[in-house]
XYZ file of C-alpha atoms in Angstrom:
255
model
C 0.000 0.000 0.000
C 1.432 3.392 -0.999
C 1.946 6.218 1.466
C -0.538 8.413 -0.415
C -3.297 5.824 -0.120
C -2.627 5.530 3.625
C -2.556 9.250 4.326
C -5.499 10.862 6.056
C -3.670 13.997 7.191
C -0.762 16.188 6.094
C 0.664 18.794 8.449
C 3.012 21.525 7.265
C 5.359 24.009 8.867
C 4.752 27.625 7.812
C 7.876 29.831 7.596
C 10.445 28.314 5.253
C 7.939 25.732 4.015
C 4.859 27.657 2.829
C 6.083 31.252 3.104
C 9.349 33.169 3.444
C 10.410 36.560 4.738
C 10.729 39.249 2.080
C 13.515 41.780 2.295
C 15.589 42.401 5.409
C 14.530 43.128 8.967
C 16.324 46.462 8.661
C 14.009 47.499 5.822
C 11.018 47.591 8.163
C 12.903 49.179 11.057
C 14.216 51.792 8.592
C 10.726 52.611 7.243
C 9.435 52.945 10.804
C 12.238 55.311 11.795
C 11.788 57.398 8.646
C 8.047 57.688 9.336
C 8.864 59.801 12.388
C 11.593 61.799 10.645
C 14.585 59.840 11.948
C 17.453 58.333 9.936
C 17.626 54.616 9.241
C 19.289 52.584 11.971
C 22.252 50.485 10.878
C 20.931 47.261 9.328
C 23.653 44.987 10.655
C 23.444 46.309 14.216
C 19.652 46.094 14.242
C 19.699 42.541 12.895
C 22.206 41.441 15.527
C 20.317 43.303 18.257
C 17.069 41.634 17.237
C 18.606 38.150 17.259
C 19.831 38.651 20.825
C 16.625 40.290 22.033
C 14.382 37.673 20.410
C 16.410 34.792 21.842
C 16.184 36.287 25.316
C 12.416 36.798 25.037
C 11.877 33.249 23.772
C 13.833 31.892 26.726
C 12.163 34.123 29.351
C 8.648 34.157 27.927
C 8.222 31.189 25.556
C 5.256 30.854 23.222
C 5.006 34.643 23.002
C 4.308 34.983 26.706
C 1.531 32.369 26.861
C 2.269 31.047 30.380
C 2.870 34.563 31.735
C -0.416 35.731 30.174
C 1.567 38.500 28.514
C -0.377 40.280 25.768
C 1.108 39.682 22.334
C 1.713 43.386 21.722
C 3.576 43.723 25.047
C 5.799 40.747 24.171
C 6.743 42.302 20.858
C 7.135 45.812 22.277
C 9.635 44.498 24.832
C 11.501 42.613 22.137
C 11.631 45.524 19.670
C 12.704 48.021 22.350
C 15.514 45.699 23.441
C 16.521 45.190 19.800
C 17.033 48.932 19.364
C 18.853 49.301 22.701
C 21.225 46.444 21.873
C 21.852 48.068 18.500
C 22.731 51.344 20.228
C 19.500 53.277 19.659
C 17.383 54.657 22.482
C 14.327 56.779 21.782
C 12.039 58.720 24.068
C 8.768 56.974 24.915
C 6.597 58.913 22.481
C 9.002 58.409 19.590
C 9.487 54.718 20.332
C 5.719 54.177 20.538
C 5.270 55.578 17.028
C 8.165 53.522 15.643
C 6.971 50.354 17.351
C 3.375 50.736 16.154
C 4.629 50.947 12.566
C 6.803 47.838 12.972
C 4.063 45.886 14.758
C 1.546 46.743 12.044
C 3.981 45.783 9.272
C 4.665 42.341 10.703
C 0.961 41.808 11.298
C 0.292 42.251 7.582
C 1.291 40.416 4.433
C 3.997 42.997 3.607
C 7.107 41.220 4.987
C 6.202 37.798 3.561
C 6.035 36.014 0.242
C 4.225 32.763 -0.519
C 6.092 30.061 -2.421
C 4.353 29.478 -5.746
C 3.730 25.795 -5.038
C 2.166 26.277 -1.579
C -1.441 27.021 -2.468
C -1.660 24.410 -5.280
C -0.189 21.685 -3.062
C -2.484 22.411 -0.120
C -5.553 22.503 -2.357
C -4.497 19.294 -4.101
C -4.138 17.498 -0.765
C -7.565 18.650 0.413
C -9.109 17.639 -2.922
C -7.694 14.153 -2.302
C -9.735 14.047 0.896
C -6.668 14.564 3.102
C -6.992 16.840 6.123
C -4.395 19.608 6.099
C -3.022 21.236 9.237
C -0.434 23.949 9.766
C 1.956 23.764 12.725
C 4.038 26.815 13.544
C 5.980 28.506 16.307
C 3.994 31.667 15.690
C 1.549 34.004 17.368
C -2.166 34.404 16.751
C -1.768 36.891 13.904
C -0.465 34.144 11.617
C -3.792 32.352 11.934
C -6.120 35.348 12.006
C -4.420 37.869 9.721
C -1.174 36.932 7.985
C -1.989 33.607 6.329
C -5.406 34.795 5.097
C -3.804 38.003 3.760
C -1.372 35.819 1.813
C -4.187 33.762 0.276
C -3.714 30.750 2.551
C -7.140 30.432 4.129
C -8.634 28.046 6.611
C -11.312 26.118 4.750
C -9.724 26.312 1.305
C -5.982 25.691 1.858
C -5.929 24.217 5.365
C -8.356 22.684 7.838
C -6.810 23.371 11.234
C -3.878 25.202 12.771
C -1.644 24.646 15.772
C 0.200 27.852 16.682
C 2.549 27.971 19.663
C 1.311 31.376 20.811
C -2.214 29.985 21.124
C -1.306 26.561 22.533
C 1.478 27.295 25.014
C 3.598 24.546 23.440
C 6.216 25.067 20.764
C 8.389 22.987 18.472
C 10.469 20.907 19.006
C 8.230 19.729 21.892
C 6.498 16.593 20.527
C 3.306 17.649 22.311
C 2.587 20.185 19.569
C 2.399 17.281 17.109
C 0.148 15.330 19.443
C -2.159 18.364 19.603
C -2.222 18.383 15.795
C -3.240 14.716 15.660
C -6.045 15.383 18.136
C -7.199 18.430 16.204
C -7.261 16.398 13.009
C -9.799 14.104 14.661
C -7.486 11.707 16.507
C -6.010 10.466 13.253
C -3.325 7.825 13.776
C 0.229 9.167 13.445
C 1.137 6.545 10.835
C -1.649 7.986 8.665
C -0.112 11.463 8.873
C 2.770 13.116 7.011
C 4.543 16.184 8.397
C 6.474 18.470 6.055
C 8.918 21.036 7.426
C 12.344 22.587 6.962
C 14.082 21.798 10.262
C 15.523 18.483 11.385
C 15.364 19.538 15.048
C 11.977 21.252 15.082
C 10.079 19.319 12.423
C 11.485 15.922 11.461
C 12.721 14.531 14.774
C 9.714 15.429 16.963
C 7.187 14.394 14.294
C 8.887 11.019 13.905
C 9.055 10.633 17.693
C 5.250 10.541 17.901
C 5.013 8.069 15.018
C 4.239 10.415 12.131
C 5.762 10.094 8.691
C 7.967 13.096 7.932
C 10.112 14.685 5.261
C 12.074 17.903 4.909
C 12.163 20.650 2.313
C 15.460 22.263 1.355
C 14.218 25.339 -0.493
C 17.357 27.375 0.174
C 19.999 24.673 -0.390
C 21.186 24.658 3.191
C 24.536 22.957 3.868
C 22.777 20.892 6.560
C 20.670 19.036 3.985
C 23.349 16.439 3.302
C 23.499 15.589 7.000
C 19.702 15.316 7.045
C 19.896 12.738 4.258
C 22.653 10.818 6.036
C 20.396 10.705 9.096
C 17.763 8.933 7.023
C 15.433 11.821 6.199
C 13.809 12.263 2.815
C 14.849 15.733 1.648
C 13.147 17.374 -1.328
C 13.538 20.800 -2.959
C 9.878 21.897 -2.895
C 6.242 20.863 -2.621
C 6.082 20.022 -6.323
C 8.619 17.284 -5.609
C 6.568 16.113 -2.607
C 3.489 15.711 -4.789
C 5.537 13.904 -7.441
C 6.903 11.527 -4.810
C 3.454 10.752 -3.439
C 1.988 10.325 -6.935
C 4.835 8.176 -8.247
C 4.479 5.416 -5.677
C 3.025 2.188 -6.945
C -0.737 1.917 -6.528
C -1.021 5.641 -5.750
C -4.421 6.852 -6.864
C -4.689 9.223 -9.825
C -3.081 12.574 -9.135
């Protein structure tokens, strides 16, 4: 029996698998600063400052402050303020509020993202085959409510259910986020589910640990891909190749 004929559910990671960031972080920080008449902050310093600030926030307040009951906007305001401070920029409260509001609005819209051309066709194809489609992401509520719909990836046409860390209080690579997905799919057996992602640590290993089938996408030709293959993972360049793999198996139904 082919994998396609056994599948009742496909779950997919979001960033790096269905969508990607467009431009640089500094672009959006620059536009925000210019909107209040200030010069652009240095891109490299802002990027480094953000990496440090974001890592600290994730460690102190995981899942976007879920356990601490921290409002999403407060989580991001703390992170953005610290990003600027670490980059060497300190603004008065009124100025920072204006800059932050612009950044927060930008990243709550479709502007900083692009959808891979094969994402929507693949998701629709899977649902047309009668397969339930779920998205699993270490992301906050705006991905579900605003960003994915704004990008044309809608619940009900491209995907059936979502599991977002900011709404669940559990994040990848914790296997529990995959168990939540199986429950949300209708308690579908893990061996009847395929997870597709772009991280060995966050996607492949935890999905396999709960009994799901899994494979990885290497859209950006990462040097780690060869190690993924040596570890036994199926690694494909895009979702077109995933569909071809599923359709090429013997006894796979018409694709």
